[in-house]
Short mmCIF file of C-alpha atoms in Angstrom, two decimals:
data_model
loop_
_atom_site.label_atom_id
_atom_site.label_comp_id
_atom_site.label_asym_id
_atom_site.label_seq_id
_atom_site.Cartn_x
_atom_site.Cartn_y
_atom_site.Cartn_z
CA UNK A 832 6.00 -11.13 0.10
CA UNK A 833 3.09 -9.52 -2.22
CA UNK A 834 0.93 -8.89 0.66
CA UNK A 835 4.16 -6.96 2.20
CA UNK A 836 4.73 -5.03 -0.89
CA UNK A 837 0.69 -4.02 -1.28
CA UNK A 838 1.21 -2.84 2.73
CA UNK A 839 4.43 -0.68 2.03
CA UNK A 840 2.70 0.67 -1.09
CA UNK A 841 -0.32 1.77 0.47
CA UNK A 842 0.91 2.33 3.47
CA UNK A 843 4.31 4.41 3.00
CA UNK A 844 2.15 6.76 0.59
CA UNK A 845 -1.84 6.74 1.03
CA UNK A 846 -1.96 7.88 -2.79
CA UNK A 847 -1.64 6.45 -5.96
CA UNK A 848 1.21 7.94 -8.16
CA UNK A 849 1.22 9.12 -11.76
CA UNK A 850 -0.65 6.18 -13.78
CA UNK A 851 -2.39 5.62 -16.89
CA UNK A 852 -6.73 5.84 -16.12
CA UNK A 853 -9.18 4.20 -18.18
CA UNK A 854 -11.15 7.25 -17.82
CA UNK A 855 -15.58 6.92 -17.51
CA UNK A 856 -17.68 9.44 -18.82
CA UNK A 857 -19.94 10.10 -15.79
CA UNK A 858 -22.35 13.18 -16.46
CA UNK A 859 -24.14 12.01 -13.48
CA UNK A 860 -21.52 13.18 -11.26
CA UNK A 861 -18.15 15.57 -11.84
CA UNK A 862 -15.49 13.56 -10.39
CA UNK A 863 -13.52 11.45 -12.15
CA UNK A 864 -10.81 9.19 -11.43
CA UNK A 865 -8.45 11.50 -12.37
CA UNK A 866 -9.57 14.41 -10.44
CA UNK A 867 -9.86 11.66 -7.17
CA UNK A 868 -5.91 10.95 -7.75
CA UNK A 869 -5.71 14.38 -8.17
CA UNK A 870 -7.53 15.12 -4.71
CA UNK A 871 -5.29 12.32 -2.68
CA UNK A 872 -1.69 13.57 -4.10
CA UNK A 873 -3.11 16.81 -2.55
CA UNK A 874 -3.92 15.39 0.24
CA UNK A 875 -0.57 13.32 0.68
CA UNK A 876 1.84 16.15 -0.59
CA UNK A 877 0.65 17.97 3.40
CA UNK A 878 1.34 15.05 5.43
CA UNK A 879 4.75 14.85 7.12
CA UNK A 880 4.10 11.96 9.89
CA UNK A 881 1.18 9.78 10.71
CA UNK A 882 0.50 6.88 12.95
CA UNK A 883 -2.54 3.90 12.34
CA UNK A 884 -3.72 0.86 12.92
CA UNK A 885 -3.67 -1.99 9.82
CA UNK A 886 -5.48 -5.23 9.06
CA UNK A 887 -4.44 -7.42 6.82
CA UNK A 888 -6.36 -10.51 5.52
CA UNK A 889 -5.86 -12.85 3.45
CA UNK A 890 -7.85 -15.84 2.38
CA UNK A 891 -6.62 -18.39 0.11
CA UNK A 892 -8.52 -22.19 -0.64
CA UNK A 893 -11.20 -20.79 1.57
CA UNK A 894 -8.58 -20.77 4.24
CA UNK A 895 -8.24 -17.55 6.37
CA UNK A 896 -5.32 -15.34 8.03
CA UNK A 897 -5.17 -12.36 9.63
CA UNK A 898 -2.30 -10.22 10.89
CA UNK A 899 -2.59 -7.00 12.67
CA UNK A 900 -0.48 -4.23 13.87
CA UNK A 901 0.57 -0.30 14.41
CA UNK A 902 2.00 1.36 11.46
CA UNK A 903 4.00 4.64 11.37
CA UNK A 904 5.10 6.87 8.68
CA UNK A 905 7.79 10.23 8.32
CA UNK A 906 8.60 11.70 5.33
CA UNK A 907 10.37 11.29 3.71
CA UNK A 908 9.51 7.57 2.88
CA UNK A 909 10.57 6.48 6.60
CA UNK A 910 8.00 3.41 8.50
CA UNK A 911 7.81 1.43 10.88
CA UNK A 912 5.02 -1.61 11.11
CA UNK A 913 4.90 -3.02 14.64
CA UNK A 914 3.16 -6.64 14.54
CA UNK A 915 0.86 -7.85 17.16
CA UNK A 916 0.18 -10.83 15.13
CA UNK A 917 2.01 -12.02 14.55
CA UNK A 918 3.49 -10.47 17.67
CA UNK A 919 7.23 -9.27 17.18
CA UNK A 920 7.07 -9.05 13.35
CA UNK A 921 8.56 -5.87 12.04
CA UNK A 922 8.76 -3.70 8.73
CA UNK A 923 11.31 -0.65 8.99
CA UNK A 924 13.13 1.44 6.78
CA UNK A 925 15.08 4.67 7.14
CA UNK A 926 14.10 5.59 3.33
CA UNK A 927 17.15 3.89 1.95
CA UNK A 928 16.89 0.62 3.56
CA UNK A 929 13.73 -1.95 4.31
CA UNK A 930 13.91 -4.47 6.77
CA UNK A 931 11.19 -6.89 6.75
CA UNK A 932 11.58 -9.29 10.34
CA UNK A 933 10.28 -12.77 10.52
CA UNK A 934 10.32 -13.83 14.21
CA UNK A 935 9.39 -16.83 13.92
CA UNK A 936 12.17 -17.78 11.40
CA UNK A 937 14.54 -15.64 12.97
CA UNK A 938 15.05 -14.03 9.59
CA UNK A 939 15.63 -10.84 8.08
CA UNK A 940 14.79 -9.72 4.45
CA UNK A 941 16.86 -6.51 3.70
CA UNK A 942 16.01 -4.89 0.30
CA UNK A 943 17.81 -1.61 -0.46
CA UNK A 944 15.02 0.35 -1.69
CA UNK A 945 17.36 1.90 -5.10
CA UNK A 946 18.15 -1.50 -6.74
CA UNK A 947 17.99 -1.78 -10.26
CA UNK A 948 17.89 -4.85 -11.82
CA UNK A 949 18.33 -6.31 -15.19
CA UNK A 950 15.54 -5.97 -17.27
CA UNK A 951 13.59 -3.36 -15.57
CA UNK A 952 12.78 0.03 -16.19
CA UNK A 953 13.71 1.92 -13.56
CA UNK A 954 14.05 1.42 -9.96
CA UNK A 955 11.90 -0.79 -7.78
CA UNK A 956 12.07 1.43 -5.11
CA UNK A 957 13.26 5.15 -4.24
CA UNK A 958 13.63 6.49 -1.20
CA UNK A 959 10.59 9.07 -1.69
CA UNK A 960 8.58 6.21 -3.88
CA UNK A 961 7.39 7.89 -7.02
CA UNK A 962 9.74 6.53 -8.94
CA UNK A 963 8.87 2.82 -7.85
CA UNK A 964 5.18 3.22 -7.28
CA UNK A 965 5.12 4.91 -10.56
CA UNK A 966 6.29 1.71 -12.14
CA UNK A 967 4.29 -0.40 -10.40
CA UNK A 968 0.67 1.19 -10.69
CA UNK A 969 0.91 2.02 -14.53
CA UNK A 970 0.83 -1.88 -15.32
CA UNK A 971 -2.62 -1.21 -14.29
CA UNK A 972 -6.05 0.12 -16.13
CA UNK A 973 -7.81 1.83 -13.68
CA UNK A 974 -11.54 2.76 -13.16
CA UNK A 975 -14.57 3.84 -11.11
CA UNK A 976 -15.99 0.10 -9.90
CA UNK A 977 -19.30 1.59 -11.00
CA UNK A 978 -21.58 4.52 -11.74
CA UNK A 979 -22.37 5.30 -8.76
CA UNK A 980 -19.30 7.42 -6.70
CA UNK A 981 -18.99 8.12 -3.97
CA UNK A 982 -20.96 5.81 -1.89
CA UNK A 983 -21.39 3.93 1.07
CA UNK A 984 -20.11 0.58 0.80
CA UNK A 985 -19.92 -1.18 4.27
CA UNK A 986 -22.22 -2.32 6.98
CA UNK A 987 -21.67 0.15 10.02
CA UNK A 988 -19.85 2.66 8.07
CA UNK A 989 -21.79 5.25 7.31
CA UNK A 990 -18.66 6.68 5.45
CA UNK A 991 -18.87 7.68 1.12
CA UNK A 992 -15.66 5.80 -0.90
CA UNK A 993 -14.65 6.29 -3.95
CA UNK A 994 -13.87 2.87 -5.61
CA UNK A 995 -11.41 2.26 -8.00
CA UNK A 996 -10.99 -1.44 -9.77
CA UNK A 997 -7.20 -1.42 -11.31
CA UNK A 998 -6.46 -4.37 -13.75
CA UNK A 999 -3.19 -5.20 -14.16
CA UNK A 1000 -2.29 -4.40 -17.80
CA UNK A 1001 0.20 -7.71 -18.86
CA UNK A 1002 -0.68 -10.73 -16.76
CA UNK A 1003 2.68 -10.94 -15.20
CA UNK A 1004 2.28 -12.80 -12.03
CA UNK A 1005 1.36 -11.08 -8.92
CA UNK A 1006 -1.93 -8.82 -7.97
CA UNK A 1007 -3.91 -8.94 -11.11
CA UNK A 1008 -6.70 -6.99 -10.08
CA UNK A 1009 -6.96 -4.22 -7.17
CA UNK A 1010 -9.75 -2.73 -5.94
CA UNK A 1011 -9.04 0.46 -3.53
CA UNK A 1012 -11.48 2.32 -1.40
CA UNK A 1013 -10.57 6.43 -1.07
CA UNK A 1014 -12.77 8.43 1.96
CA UNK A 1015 -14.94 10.66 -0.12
CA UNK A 1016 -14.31 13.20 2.95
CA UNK A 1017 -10.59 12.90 3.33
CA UNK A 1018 -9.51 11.72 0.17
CA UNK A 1019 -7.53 9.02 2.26
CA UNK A 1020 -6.98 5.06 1.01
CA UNK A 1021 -8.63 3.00 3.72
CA UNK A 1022 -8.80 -0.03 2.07
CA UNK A 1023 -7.25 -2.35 -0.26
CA UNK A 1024 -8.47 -5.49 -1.68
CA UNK A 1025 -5.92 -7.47 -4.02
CA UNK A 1026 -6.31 -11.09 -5.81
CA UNK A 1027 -3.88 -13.21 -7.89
CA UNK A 1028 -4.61 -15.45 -10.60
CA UNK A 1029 -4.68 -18.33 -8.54
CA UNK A 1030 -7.39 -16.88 -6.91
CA UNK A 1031 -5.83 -15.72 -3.44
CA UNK A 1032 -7.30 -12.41 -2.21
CA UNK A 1033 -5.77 -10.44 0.20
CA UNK A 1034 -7.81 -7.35 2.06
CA UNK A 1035 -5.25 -4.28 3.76
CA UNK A 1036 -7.37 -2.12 6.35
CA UNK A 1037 -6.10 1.24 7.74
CA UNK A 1038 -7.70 2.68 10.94
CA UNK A 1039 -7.16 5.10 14.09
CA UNK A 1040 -5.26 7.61 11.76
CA UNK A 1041 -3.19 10.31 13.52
CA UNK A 1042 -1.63 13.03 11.33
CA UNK A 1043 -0.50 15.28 14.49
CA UNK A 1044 1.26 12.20 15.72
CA UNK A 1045 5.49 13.61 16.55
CA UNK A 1046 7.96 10.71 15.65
CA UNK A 1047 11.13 10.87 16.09
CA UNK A 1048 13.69 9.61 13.65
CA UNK A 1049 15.75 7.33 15.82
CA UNK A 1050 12.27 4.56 15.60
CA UNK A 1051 13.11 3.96 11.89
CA UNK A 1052 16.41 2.50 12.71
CA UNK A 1053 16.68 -1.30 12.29
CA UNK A 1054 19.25 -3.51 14.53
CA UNK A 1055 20.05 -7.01 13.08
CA UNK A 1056 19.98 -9.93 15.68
CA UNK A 1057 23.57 -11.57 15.81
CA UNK A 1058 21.73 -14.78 14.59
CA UNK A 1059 19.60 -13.82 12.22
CA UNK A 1060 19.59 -15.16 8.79
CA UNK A 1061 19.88 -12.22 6.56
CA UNK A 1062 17.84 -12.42 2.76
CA UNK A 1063 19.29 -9.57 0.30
CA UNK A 1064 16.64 -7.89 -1.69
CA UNK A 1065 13.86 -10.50 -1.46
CA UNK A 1066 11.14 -8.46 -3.02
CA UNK A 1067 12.90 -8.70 -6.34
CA UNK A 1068 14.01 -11.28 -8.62
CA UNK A 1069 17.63 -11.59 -10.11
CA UNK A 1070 16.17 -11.29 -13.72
#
């Protein structure tokens, strides 16, 4: 389930929220990671729909997995992901709702995105996310990776990133340390690379974006198999 909850994080929003920085002094250069938030939430707040491909990749006793798909997003806080691997695999929500479908359990994990459980400080999720993500990314420090920013980073990919390393603030299970790649350019998140203190990394890839894609509502609606086992709120705990 974390590597579904980095996907909707990144995925429903392409910015980070409101979070506390461990700011750099970096006279070599004007930006900092501040002014890159700053630059995304920009970015984001013009975006009403978008379509894209994802990756994600996770490796794990040197063991590998992949999954792939199509992702689409309306605001507010509507997507759908559309798994080709595993083929038939879905993540939907209407805003209010998420479904996340396991075909090959035949099972269906249905969080309502305004819980509030004991012992937290606000909502998980919201409909429009702030309120969640905002919870979420300030357990984290975050930073410039290194000196150098932008820069290009990957072979064939002649793309600048910003990099930002986030470490979790209170080792409290989960990601403990994030590293996220922003498009110098477009001030988009392209990619996300997560690990967890047993040592599991997982790597979330966006490409193909389409902002001029038209959606209509009617694909964020979710219709539960007759036989499918049905999981309340399974990206939260009880306590």
């Amino acid at each position: 389930m974390a590597q579904i909850l980095l996907l909707i994080v990144l995925g429903a929003t392409f910015l980070l929220p409101r979070a506390s920085f461990a700011q750099t002094n970096a006279p070599h250069n004007w930006h900092s990671p501040s002014e890159v938030v700053k630059k995304i939430k920009k970015k984001f707040e013009a975006v009403q729909t978008y379509g894209a491909d994802f990756t994600i990749k996770t490796v794990e006793n040197k063991k590998e997995k992949t999954m792939k798909g199509h992702c689409l997003y309306k605001r507010p806080g509507k997507i759908r992901y559309n798994f080709s691997d595993p083929e038939g695999d879905e993540i939907v929500s209407d805003g209010k709702t998420l479904y996340i479908y396991i075909k090959k359990l035949n099972a269906v994990g249905k969080q309502d995105l305004n819980i509030d459980k004991k012992n937290s400080s606000g909502p998980i999720f919201t409909a429009n996310s702030p309120d969640g993500l905002n919870r979420l990314f300030k357990k984290y420090h975050y930073k410039f990776d290194i000196i150098e920013q932008p820069r290009i980073v990957f072979e064939k990919d002649d793309t600048k990133y910003f990099v930002l390393d986030l470490d979790q603030r209170e080792r409290i299970g989960g990601f403990e340390k994030m590293k996220l790649y922003v498009d110098s350019e477009s001030y988009i998140i392209k990619r996300a690379i997560a690990m967890d203190g047993r040592g599991k990394e997982t790597t979330i890839s966006f490409s193909s974006i389409n902002f001029e894609e038209e959606i209509e509502d009617g694909i964020f609606n979710f219709h539960i198999s007759g036989n499918a086992k049905i999981v309340n709120n399974p990206l939260v705990s009880e306590n």
